Coordinates of C-alpha atoms and ligand atoms in Angstrom, one line a residue:
M1 CA 35.6 -24.8 39.5
A2 CA 33.7 -24.9 42.7
V3 CA 32.4 -28.5 42.0
L4 CA 35.9 -29.6 41.3
Q5 CA 37.2 -28.2 44.5
M6 CA 34.4 -29.7 46.6
V7 CA 34.9 -33.1 45.1
L8 CA 38.6 -32.8 45.7
L9 CA 38.1 -31.8 49.3
L10 CA 35.6 -34.6 49.8
C11 CA 37.8 -37.3 48.4
V12 CA 40.8 -36.1 50.4
G13 CA 38.7 -36.0 53.5
I14 CA 37.4 -39.5 52.9
S15 CA 40.8 -40.9 52.1
F16 CA 42.1 -39.5 55.4
A17 CA 39.2 -40.8 57.3
K18 CA 38.7 -44.3 55.9
D19 CA 41.6 -44.8 53.4
S20 CA 39.0 -46.3 51.1
C21 CA 38.5 -43.6 48.5
S22 CA 41.9 -44.3 47.0
T23 CA 41.6 -48.0 47.1
N24 CA 38.3 -48.2 45.2
V25 CA 38.5 -45.1 43.1
N26 CA 41.4 -43.6 41.1
I27 CA 41.0 -40.0 42.4
Y28 CA 43.5 -38.6 39.9
A29 CA 41.7 -40.2 36.9
E30 CA 38.3 -38.9 38.3
L31 CA 39.8 -35.4 38.8
E32 CA 41.1 -35.4 35.3
K33 CA 37.6 -36.4 34.0
L34 CA 36.1 -33.6 36.0
K35 CA 38.6 -31.1 34.7
N36 CA 37.8 -32.2 31.1
M37 CA 34.1 -31.9 31.9
D38 CA 34.6 -28.4 33.3
E39 CA 36.5 -27.3 30.2
R40 CA 33.7 -28.7 28.0
I41 CA 31.1 -26.9 30.0
E42 CA 33.1 -23.7 29.7
K43 CA 33.2 -24.2 25.9
L44 CA 29.5 -25.0 25.8
E45 CA 28.7 -21.8 27.8
G46 CA 30.8 -19.8 25.3
T47 CA 28.9 -21.4 22.4
L48 CA 25.5 -20.9 24.1
D49 CA 26.4 -17.1 24.6
K50 CA 27.2 -16.9 20.9
V51 CA 24.0 -18.7 19.8
L52 CA 21.9 -16.5 22.1
S53 CA 23.4 -13.2 20.8
E54 CA 22.9 -14.6 17.2
N55 CA 19.3 -15.3 18.1
V56 CA 18.8 -11.7 19.2
A57 CA 20.3 -10.5 16.0
L58 CA 18.1 -12.8 14.0
K59 CA 15.0 -11.6 15.8
T60 CA 15.8 -8.1 14.9
T61 CA 16.4 -9.0 11.3
V62 CA 13.0 -10.9 11.1
Q63 CA 11.2 -7.9 12.7
D64 CA 12.8 -5.5 10.2
S65 CA 11.8 -7.8 7.3
Q66 CA 8.2 -8.0 8.6
N67 CA 8.0 -4.2 8.9
K68 CA 9.4 -3.8 5.4
L69 CA 6.9 -6.4 4.0
K70 CA 4.0 -4.6 5.7
S71 CA 5.0 -1.2 4.4
L72 CA 5.5 -2.6 0.9
Q73 CA 2.0 -4.3 1.1
M74 CA 0.5 -1.0 2.2
E75 CA 2.3 0.9 -0.6
N76 CA 1.1 -1.6 -3.1
E77 CA -2.5 -1.2 -1.9
A78 CA -2.1 2.6 -2.2
K79 CA -1.0 2.2 -5.8
K80 CA -4.4 0.8 -6.8
V81 CA -6.4 3.9 -7.9
A82 CA -8.9 3.6 -10.8
F83 CA -12.4 4.8 -11.3
S84 CA -15.0 5.0 -14.1
A85 CA -18.6 6.4 -13.9
G86 CA -21.5 7.1 -16.3
L87 CA -23.5 10.3 -15.8
L88 CA -27.0 8.9 -15.1
E89 CA -27.6 6.1 -12.7
S90 CA -30.8 5.2 -14.6
G91 CA -33.2 6.6 -17.1
S92 CA -32.3 9.0 -19.9
G93 CA -32.3 12.7 -20.6
N94 CA -30.4 15.9 -20.8
T95 CA -28.4 17.5 -18.0
G96 CA -28.4 21.3 -18.4
P97 CA -28.8 23.9 -19.6
I98 CA -28.4 26.1 -16.6
N99 CA -27.0 29.7 -16.5
T100 CA -23.8 28.9 -14.7
Q101 CA -21.0 26.4 -15.0
K102 CA -21.7 23.4 -13.0
T103 CA -19.8 20.3 -11.8
L104 CA -21.1 17.1 -13.4
V105 CA -21.8 14.4 -10.9
Y106 CA -21.4 11.0 -12.5
K107 CA -23.8 8.6 -10.6
K108 CA -23.4 5.2 -12.3
V109 CA -20.1 4.0 -10.7
F110 CA -18.6 1.2 -12.7
S111 CA -15.5 1.0 -10.5
N112 CA -13.9 3.1 -7.8
I113 CA -10.8 1.2 -6.7
G114 CA -9.2 3.1 -3.8
G115 CA -12.3 5.2 -3.3
A116 CA -10.8 8.4 -4.6
Y117 CA -13.9 9.4 -6.7
D118 CA -16.9 10.8 -4.8
S119 CA -20.2 10.1 -6.5
N120 CA -21.9 12.7 -4.3
T121 CA -19.8 15.6 -5.6
G122 CA -18.3 14.3 -8.9
I123 CA -14.8 15.1 -7.6
F124 CA -11.8 12.8 -7.7
T125 CA -9.2 13.5 -5.0
A126 CA -5.7 12.2 -5.5
P127 CA -4.8 9.9 -2.6
R128 CA -1.1 10.2 -3.4
K129 CA 1.4 12.0 -5.5
G130 CA 1.8 10.6 -9.0
A131 CA 1.0 10.7 -12.7
Y132 CA -2.7 10.2 -13.4
Y133 CA -4.7 9.8 -16.6
F134 CA -8.2 11.1 -17.0
R135 CA -10.7 10.9 -19.8
F136 CA -14.2 12.2 -20.2
Y137 CA -16.8 11.6 -22.9
G138 CA -19.9 13.7 -23.8
H139 CA -22.9 13.0 -25.9
C140 CA -25.5 15.6 -27.0
H141 CA -28.6 15.7 -29.1
G142 CA -29.1 17.6 -32.3
G143 CA -29.5 21.3 -32.0
T144 CA -28.0 21.6 -28.6
T145 CA -24.5 22.9 -27.7
M146 CA -22.3 20.7 -25.5
A147 CA -19.3 21.9 -23.7
V148 CA -17.5 20.1 -20.8
T149 CA -14.2 21.1 -19.2
L150 CA -11.9 19.1 -17.0
L151 CA -10.5 21.0 -14.0
K152 CA -7.6 20.6 -11.6
N153 CA -8.3 22.4 -8.3
G154 CA -10.8 24.6 -10.2
K155 CA -8.5 25.4 -13.1
T156 CA -9.4 24.4 -16.6
Q157 CA -7.1 21.7 -18.1
C158 CA -8.8 20.5 -21.3
S159 CA -12.3 20.6 -22.8
L160 CA -14.7 19.1 -25.3
H161 CA -17.1 21.1 -27.4
S162 CA -19.8 20.4 -30.0
W163 CA -21.9 23.2 -31.5
K164 CA -25.5 22.4 -32.4
P165 CA -25.0 19.2 -34.4
A166 CA -27.6 18.2 -36.9
S167 CA -28.6 14.8 -35.3
N168 CA -26.3 14.2 -32.3
S169 CA -22.7 14.4 -31.4
N170 CA -20.0 12.6 -29.4
A171 CA -16.8 14.2 -28.1
S172 CA -14.0 13.3 -25.7
N173 CA -10.8 14.5 -24.3
G174 CA -8.1 13.2 -22.0
V175 CA -5.0 14.3 -20.2
V176 CA -2.1 13.0 -18.1
L177 CA -1.6 15.1 -15.0
T178 CA 1.0 15.1 -12.3
L179 CA -0.9 15.4 -9.1
E180 CA 0.0 16.1 -5.5
T181 CA -1.9 14.3 -2.7
G182 CA -5.2 16.1 -2.2
D183 CA -5.4 17.6 -5.7
Q184 CA -9.0 17.6 -7.0
I185 CA -10.1 16.7 -10.5
S186 CA -13.7 17.3 -11.7
T187 CA -15.5 18.1 -14.9
Q188 CA -18.0 20.9 -15.4
L189 CA -20.7 21.6 -17.9
W190 CA -20.5 25.1 -19.3
A191 CA -23.3 27.5 -18.7
N192 CA -26.2 27.2 -21.1
T193 CA -25.0 23.9 -22.6
W194 CA -26.3 20.3 -22.6
V195 CA -25.1 16.8 -22.2
Y196 CA -27.3 13.8 -22.8
D197 CA -27.1 10.3 -21.2
D198 CA -29.0 7.1 -21.2
P199 CA -28.4 3.5 -20.0
A200 CA -25.7 3.2 -22.7
S201 CA -23.6 5.7 -20.7
Y202 CA -22.5 7.9 -23.6
T203 CA -21.4 10.6 -21.1
S204 CA -18.8 9.4 -18.7
F205 CA -15.7 10.2 -16.7
G206 CA -12.8 8.0 -15.6
G207 CA -9.2 8.0 -14.5
F208 CA -6.4 6.1 -12.9
L209 CA -3.0 6.4 -11.4
L210 CA -0.4 5.6 -14.0
F211 CA 2.4 5.4 -11.4
P212 CA 3.3 7.0 -8.1
M213 CA 6.0 9.7 -7.9
Ligands
NAG1 C1 -22.4 9.1 -31.3 O1 -22.2 7.8 -30.7 C2 -23.4 7.0 -30.7 C3 -23.1 5.8 -30.0 O2 -22.0 5.1 -30.4 C4 -23.8 6.8 -32.2 O3 -25.0 6.1 -32.2 C5 -23.9 8.1 -32.9 O4 -24.2 7.9 -34.3 C6 -22.7 8.9 -32.8 N1 -22.9 10.2 -33.4 C7 -22.2 10.7 -34.4 C8 -22.6 12.0 -34.9 O5 -21.3 10.1 -34.9

């Protein structure tokens, strides 16, 4: 409205001074135009305010979506847990017998997606809560006794056993376990028993996350 008033005053001033403003220009028509323009500007300002606030809302929505996408991607990555390993990295021979139960450390890592299996200790540590599947295989030569147990946090879950086979023996067992984050799974060779392995990886250990919980 300030512009309108100024033009009005100016034109009135000029018309008094020279009496030329009204002769050349139709002040009323011009004023009407200015009034219309002013109304349109007001409307545009209203629209602009609306658009600007909508833009702020959109920015928030986009940011929320990006955050959600990122956490979904991270969650999806964390779901990828699977490992498989053979006992001996190379060569062939017996492991055991020794006079105490001992954790088997599987050295030939076929896969370790998610890095939950530690090939220095033979221990799998659950990176998240979920249902997991584990399986272990053992091979032994004739005349030896083989016994391997799968343990969760040091407690026996399931075992395999073969007592002095004539030529050789294969045995396996597997289990589905509900694990909490940090639960530890390992296999142990019983005291005074043997397992045999060679490049064919008859003796092995593996597991994977079935689904998170
Ligand atoms: C154990 O598995 C190996 C490899 O497949 C095989 O050669 C052997 O005959 C099996 N032993 C027995 C007793 O079935």
